[in-house]
Tab-separated table of C-alpha atoms and ligand atoms in Angstrom:
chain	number	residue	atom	x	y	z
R	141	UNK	CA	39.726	55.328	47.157
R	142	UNK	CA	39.569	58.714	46.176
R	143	UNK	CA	36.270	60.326	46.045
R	144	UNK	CA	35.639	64.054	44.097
R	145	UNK	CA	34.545	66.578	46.040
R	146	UNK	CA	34.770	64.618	49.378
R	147	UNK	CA	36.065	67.386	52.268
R	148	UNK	CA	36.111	67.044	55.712
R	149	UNK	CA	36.818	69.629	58.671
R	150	UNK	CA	40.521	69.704	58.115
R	151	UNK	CA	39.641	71.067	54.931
R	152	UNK	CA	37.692	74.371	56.591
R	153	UNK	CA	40.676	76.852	56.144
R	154	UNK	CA	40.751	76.308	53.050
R	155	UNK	CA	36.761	76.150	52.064
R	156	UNK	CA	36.577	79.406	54.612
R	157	UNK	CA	39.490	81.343	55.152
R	158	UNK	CA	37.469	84.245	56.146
R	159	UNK	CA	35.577	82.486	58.920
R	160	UNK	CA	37.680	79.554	60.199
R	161	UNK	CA	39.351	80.009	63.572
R	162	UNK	CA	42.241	78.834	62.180
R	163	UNK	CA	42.925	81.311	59.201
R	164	UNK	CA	41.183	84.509	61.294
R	165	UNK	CA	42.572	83.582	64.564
R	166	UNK	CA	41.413	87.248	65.998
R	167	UNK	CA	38.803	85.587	67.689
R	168	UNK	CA	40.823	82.955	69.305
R	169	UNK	CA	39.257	79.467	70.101
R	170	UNK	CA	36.366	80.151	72.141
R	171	UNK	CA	35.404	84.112	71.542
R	172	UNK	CA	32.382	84.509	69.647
R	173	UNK	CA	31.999	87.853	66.918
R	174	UNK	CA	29.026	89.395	68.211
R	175	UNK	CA	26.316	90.511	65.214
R	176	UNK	CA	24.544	93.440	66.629
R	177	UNK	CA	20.810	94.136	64.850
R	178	UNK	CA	19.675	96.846	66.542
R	179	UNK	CA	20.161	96.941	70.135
R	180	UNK	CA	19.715	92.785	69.677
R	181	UNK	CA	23.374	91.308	70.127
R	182	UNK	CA	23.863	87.889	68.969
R	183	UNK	CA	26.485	86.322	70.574
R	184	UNK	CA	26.564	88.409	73.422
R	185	UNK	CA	26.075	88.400	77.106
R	186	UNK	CA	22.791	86.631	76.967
R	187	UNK	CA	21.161	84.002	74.083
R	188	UNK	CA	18.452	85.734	71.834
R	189	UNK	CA	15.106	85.243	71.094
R	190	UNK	CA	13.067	85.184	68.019
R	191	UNK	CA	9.453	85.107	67.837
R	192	UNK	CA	6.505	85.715	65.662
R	193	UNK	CA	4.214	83.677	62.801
R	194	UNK	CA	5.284	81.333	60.713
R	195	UNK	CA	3.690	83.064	57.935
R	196	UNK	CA	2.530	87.051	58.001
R	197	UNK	CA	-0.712	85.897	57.134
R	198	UNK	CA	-2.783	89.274	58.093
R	199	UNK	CA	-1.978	92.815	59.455
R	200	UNK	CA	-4.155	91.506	62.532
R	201	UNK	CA	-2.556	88.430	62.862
R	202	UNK	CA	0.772	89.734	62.676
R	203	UNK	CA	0.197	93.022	64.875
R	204	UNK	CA	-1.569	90.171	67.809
R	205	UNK	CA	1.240	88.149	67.219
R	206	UNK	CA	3.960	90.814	67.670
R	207	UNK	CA	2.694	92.057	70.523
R	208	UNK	CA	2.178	89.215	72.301
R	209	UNK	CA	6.065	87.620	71.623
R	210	UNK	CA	7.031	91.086	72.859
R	211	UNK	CA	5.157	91.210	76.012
R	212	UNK	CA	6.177	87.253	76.857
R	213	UNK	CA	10.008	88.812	76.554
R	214	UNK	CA	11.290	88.494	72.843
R	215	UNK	CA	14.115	90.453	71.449
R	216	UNK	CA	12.864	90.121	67.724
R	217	UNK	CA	10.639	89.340	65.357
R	218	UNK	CA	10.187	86.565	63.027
R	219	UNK	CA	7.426	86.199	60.337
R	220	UNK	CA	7.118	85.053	56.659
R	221	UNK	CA	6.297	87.535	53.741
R	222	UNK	CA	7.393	84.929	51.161
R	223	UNK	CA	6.773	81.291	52.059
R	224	UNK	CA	8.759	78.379	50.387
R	225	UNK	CA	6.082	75.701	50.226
R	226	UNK	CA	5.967	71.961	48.913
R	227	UNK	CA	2.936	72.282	46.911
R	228	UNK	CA	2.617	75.430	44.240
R	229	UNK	CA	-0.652	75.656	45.502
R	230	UNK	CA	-0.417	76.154	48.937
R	231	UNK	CA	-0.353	79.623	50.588
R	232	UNK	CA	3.146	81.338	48.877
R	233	UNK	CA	2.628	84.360	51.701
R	234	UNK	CA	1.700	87.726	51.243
R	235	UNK	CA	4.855	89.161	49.262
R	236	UNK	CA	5.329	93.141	49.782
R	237	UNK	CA	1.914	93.423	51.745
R	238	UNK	CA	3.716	90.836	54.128
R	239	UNK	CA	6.701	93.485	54.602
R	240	UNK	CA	4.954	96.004	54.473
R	241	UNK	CA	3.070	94.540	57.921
R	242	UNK	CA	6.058	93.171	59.473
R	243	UNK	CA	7.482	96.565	59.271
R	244	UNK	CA	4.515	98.466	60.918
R	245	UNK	CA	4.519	95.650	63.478
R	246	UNK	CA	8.387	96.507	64.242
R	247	UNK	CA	7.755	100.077	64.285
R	248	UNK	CA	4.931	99.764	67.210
R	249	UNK	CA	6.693	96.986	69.440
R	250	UNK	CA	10.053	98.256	69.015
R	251	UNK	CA	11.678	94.505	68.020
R	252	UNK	CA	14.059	94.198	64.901
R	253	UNK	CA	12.492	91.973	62.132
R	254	UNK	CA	13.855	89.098	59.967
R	255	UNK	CA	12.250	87.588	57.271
R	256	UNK	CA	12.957	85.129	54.323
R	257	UNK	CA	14.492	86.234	51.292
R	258	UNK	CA	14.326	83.143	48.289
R	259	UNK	CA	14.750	85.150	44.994
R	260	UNK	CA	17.889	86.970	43.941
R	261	UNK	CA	15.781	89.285	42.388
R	262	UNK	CA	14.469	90.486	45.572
R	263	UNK	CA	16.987	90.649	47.675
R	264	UNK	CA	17.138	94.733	47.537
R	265	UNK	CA	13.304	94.890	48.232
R	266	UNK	CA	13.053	92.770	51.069
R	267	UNK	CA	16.015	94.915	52.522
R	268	UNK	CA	14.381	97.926	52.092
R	269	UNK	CA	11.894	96.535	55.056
R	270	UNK	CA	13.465	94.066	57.586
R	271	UNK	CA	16.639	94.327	59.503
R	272	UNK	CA	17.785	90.894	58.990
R	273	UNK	CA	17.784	88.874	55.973
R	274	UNK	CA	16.941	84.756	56.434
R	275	UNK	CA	18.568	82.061	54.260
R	276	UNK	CA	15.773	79.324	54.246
R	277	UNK	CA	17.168	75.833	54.626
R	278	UNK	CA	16.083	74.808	51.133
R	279	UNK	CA	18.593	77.529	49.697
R	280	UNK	CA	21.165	77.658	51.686
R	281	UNK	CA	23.757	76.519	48.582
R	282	UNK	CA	22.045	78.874	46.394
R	283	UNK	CA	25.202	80.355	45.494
R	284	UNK	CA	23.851	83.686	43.770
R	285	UNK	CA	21.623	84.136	46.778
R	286	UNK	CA	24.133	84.130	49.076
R	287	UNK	CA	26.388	86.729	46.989
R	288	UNK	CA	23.222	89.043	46.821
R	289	UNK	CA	22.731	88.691	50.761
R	290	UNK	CA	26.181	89.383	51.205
R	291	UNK	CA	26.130	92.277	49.165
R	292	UNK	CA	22.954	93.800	51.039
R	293	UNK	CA	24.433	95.347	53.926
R	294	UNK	CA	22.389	93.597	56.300
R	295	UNK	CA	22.572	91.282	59.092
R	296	UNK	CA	22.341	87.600	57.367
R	297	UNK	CA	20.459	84.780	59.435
R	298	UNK	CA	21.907	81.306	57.509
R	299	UNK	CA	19.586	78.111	57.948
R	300	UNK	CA	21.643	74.816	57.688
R	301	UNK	CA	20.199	73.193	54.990
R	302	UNK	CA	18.381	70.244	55.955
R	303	UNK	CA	21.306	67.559	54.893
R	304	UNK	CA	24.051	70.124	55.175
R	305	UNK	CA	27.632	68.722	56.303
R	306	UNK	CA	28.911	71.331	58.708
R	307	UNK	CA	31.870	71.985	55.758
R	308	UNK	CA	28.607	72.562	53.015
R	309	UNK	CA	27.152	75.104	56.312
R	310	UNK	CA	30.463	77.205	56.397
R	311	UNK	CA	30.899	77.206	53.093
R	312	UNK	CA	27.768	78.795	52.799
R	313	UNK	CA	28.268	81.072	54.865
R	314	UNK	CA	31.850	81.853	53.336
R	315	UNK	CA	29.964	82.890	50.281
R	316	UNK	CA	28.486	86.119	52.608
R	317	UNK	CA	31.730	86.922	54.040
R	318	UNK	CA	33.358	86.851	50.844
R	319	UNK	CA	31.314	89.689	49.886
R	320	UNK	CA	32.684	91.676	53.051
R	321	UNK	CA	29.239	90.758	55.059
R	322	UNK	CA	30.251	89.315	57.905
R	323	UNK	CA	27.200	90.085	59.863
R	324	UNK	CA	26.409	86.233	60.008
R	325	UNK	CA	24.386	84.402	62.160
R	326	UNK	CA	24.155	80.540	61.771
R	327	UNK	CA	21.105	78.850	62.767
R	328	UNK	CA	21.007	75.194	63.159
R	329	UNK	CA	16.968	73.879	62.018
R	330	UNK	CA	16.863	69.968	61.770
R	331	UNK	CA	17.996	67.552	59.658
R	332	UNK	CA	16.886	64.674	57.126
R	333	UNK	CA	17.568	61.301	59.299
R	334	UNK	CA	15.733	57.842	58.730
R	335	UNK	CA	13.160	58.650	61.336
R	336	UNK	CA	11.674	61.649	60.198
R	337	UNK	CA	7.935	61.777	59.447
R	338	UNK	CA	7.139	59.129	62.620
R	339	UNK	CA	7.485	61.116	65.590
R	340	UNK	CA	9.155	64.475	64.199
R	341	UNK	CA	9.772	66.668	61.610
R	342	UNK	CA	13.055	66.567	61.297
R	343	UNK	CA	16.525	65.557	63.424
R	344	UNK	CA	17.223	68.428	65.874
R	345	UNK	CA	21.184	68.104	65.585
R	346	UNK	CA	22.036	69.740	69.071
R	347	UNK	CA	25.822	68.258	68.320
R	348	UNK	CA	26.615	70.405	65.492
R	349	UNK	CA	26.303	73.890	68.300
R	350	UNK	CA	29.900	72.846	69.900
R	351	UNK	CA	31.097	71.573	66.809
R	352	UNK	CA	30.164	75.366	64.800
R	353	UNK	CA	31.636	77.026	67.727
R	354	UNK	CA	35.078	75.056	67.911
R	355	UNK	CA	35.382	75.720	64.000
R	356	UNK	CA	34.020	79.095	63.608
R	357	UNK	CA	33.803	82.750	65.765
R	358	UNK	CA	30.149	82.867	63.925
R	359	UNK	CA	27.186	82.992	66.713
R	360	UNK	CA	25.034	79.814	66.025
R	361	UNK	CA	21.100	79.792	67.041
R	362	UNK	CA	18.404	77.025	67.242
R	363	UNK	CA	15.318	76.759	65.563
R	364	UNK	CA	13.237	74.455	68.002
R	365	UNK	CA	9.912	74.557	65.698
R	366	UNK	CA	10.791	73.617	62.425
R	367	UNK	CA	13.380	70.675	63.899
R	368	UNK	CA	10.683	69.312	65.903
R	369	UNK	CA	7.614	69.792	63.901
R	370	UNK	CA	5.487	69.464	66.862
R	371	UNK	CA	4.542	72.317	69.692
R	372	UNK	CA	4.567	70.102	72.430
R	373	UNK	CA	8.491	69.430	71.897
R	374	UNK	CA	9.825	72.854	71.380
R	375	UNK	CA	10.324	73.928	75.133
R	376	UNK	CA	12.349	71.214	75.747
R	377	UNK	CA	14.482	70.947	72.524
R	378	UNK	CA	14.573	74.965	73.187
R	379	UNK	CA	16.237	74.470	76.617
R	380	UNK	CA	18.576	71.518	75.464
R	381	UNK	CA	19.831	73.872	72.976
R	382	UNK	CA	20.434	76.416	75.498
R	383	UNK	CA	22.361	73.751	77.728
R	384	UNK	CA	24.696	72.948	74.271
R	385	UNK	CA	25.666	76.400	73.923
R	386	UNK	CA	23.191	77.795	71.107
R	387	UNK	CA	23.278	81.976	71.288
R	388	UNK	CA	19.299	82.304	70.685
R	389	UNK	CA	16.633	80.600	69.480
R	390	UNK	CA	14.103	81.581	66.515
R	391	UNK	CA	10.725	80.381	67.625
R	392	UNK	CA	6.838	80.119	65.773
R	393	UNK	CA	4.299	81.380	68.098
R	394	UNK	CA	0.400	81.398	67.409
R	395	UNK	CA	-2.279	83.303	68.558
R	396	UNK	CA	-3.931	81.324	71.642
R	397	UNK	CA	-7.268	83.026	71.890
R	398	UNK	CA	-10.256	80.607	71.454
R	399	UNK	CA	-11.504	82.780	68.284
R	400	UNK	CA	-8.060	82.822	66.785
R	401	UNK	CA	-8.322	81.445	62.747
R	402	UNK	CA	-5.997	78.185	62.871
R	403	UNK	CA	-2.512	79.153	60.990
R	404	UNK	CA	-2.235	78.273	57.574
R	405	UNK	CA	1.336	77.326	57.467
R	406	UNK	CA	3.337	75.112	59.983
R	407	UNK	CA	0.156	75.012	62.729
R	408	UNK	CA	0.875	71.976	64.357
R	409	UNK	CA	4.412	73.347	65.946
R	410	UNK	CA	3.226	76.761	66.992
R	411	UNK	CA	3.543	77.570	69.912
R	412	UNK	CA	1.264	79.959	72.553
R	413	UNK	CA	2.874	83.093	73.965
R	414	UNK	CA	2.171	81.819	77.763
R	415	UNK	CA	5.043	78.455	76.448
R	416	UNK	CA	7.453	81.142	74.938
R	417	UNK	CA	7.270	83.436	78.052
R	418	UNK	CA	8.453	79.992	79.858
R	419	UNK	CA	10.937	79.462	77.812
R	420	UNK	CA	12.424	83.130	78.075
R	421	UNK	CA	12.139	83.113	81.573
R	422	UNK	CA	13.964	79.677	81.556
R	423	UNK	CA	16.677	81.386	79.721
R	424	UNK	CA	17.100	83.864	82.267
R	425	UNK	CA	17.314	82.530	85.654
R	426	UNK	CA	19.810	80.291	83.823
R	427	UNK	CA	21.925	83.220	82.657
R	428	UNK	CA	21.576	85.029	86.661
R	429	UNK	CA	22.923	81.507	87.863
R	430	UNK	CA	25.786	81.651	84.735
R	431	UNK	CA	26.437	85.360	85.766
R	432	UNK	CA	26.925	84.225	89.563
R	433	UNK	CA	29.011	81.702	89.461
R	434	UNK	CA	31.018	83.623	86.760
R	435	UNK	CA	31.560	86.607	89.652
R	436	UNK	CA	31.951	83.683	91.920
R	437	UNK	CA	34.962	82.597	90.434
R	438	UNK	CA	36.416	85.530	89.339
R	439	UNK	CA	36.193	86.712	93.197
L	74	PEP	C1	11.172	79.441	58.296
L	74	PEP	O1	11.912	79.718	59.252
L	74	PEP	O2	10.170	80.106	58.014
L	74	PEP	C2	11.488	78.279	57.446
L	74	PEP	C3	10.801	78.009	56.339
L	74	PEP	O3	12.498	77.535	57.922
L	74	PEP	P1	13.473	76.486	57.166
L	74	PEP	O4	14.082	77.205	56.016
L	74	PEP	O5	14.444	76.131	58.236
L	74	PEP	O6	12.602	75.324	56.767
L	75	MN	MN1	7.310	77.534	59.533
């Protein structure tokens, strides 16, 4: 039977020319492009780490926040200025204010920022503040989007969507580098399996990291917060995506003083600065023991 539209991973040079291994063989099978943000290299010697809010929710907030990710190791900053949301009545996020404080919050910790960008009409604004522009899950096949994020001139950080095939992923992601942006970094966030809802969030798919990798030169990151849904799971689905190969992780982080106001988005998967700081230093001791036995072999 013959099915429209069907494609499967033999199909990739043709859906992405630009970014298969096969039809851009410069990168060989294994070598990963590096996308540099700053001094922050994804793909690189070391994996990266994101940190920060959910949501920018306040200048206080965010500026606690910030400084806290930083001082438990993080190489960036994460944090929502425009929020996509279930309900139309939930908190949206603090549009331009939102920038404007995840700017400031850069400036005085010295970490690069990314942020979501959902509307094509805003694409050159939220540019104007960040240094990396996020792809939500729920648009990753928003075609237009993805042309306006390519066209940006910034660093592009593409959320699988949430029942993505890896082909629908790369395709996406095609879309960027067809507009000569390939600054692209792939992040891998959950997906939609029969389970979801009873004891997670979401599906962490940790098998998709090799899978990217063999397919694509692309670096490919985790999001441990948003595939789990719950705080007490992110360490360890943060250090099984090291073990698979992932090149960073993006991870939400809440304040943990007692007086702290309770976030309004996403609270029940934050997790407190002392966790991340474990899960940097996790990171690494791991990458002294990789670099060892690297010179050990070498020798
Ligand atoms: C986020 O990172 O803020 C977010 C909303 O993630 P996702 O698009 O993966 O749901
Ligand atoms: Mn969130």
């Amino acid at each position: 039977m013959h099915i429209a539209g069907k494609v499967d991973v033999n199909d990739l040079p043709r859906i992405c020319p630009l970014l298969s291994r096969k039809t851009t063989p410069r990168y060989g099978e294994t070598q990963t492009r590096v996308v540099e943000v700053g001094r922050v290299r994804f793909g690189g010697e070391r994996p990266v780490v994101i940190a920060g809010p959910c949501a920018v929710e306040s200048r206080d907030q965010t500026l606690e926040i910030a400084r806290a990710v930083k001082g438990s190791g993080a190489d960036m900053l994460r944090g929502g200025a425009f929020k996509p949301r279930t309900s139309p009545h939930d908190f949206q996020g603090l549009g331009l204010e939102g920038l404007k404080i995840l700017r400031e919050a850069s400036r005085e910790t010295g970490l690069p920022v990314v942020t979501e960008v959902m509307d094509v009409r805003l694409v050159e604004q939220v540019a104007e503040y960040v240094d990396m522009l996020q792809v939500g899950s729920r648009n990753m096949q928003n075609y237009p989007l993805l042309v306006e994020v390519g066209r940006s001139g910034k660093p592009v950080l593409l959320k699988r969507g949430m029942a993505a095939s890896l082909c629908e992923w790369l395709g996406a992601a095609e879309y960027i580098a067809n507009e000569g942006n390939l600054e692209i970094v792939l992040c891998e966030r959950g997906i939609k399996a029969y389970p979801n809802g009873e004891y997670a969030r979401y599906s962490l798919d940790l098998n998709v990291i090799p899978a990217v990798q063999a397919e694509t030169f692309l670096p490919v990151i985790v999001d441990p917060s948003h595939a789990t849904g719950v705080a007490a799971m992110v360490e360890g689905a943060s250090r099984a995506a090291i073990e698979f190969g992932a090149q960073g992780l993006i991870i939400e982080v809440a304040s943990d003083r007692l007086d702290s106001v309770k976030p309004r988005c996403d609270a029940a998967q934050a997790i407190t600065p002392r966790i991340l700081r474990r899960i940097i230093h996790y990171i690494d001791t791991r990458q002294e023991y990789v670099t060892e036995m690297t010179h050990a072999a070498q020798a």
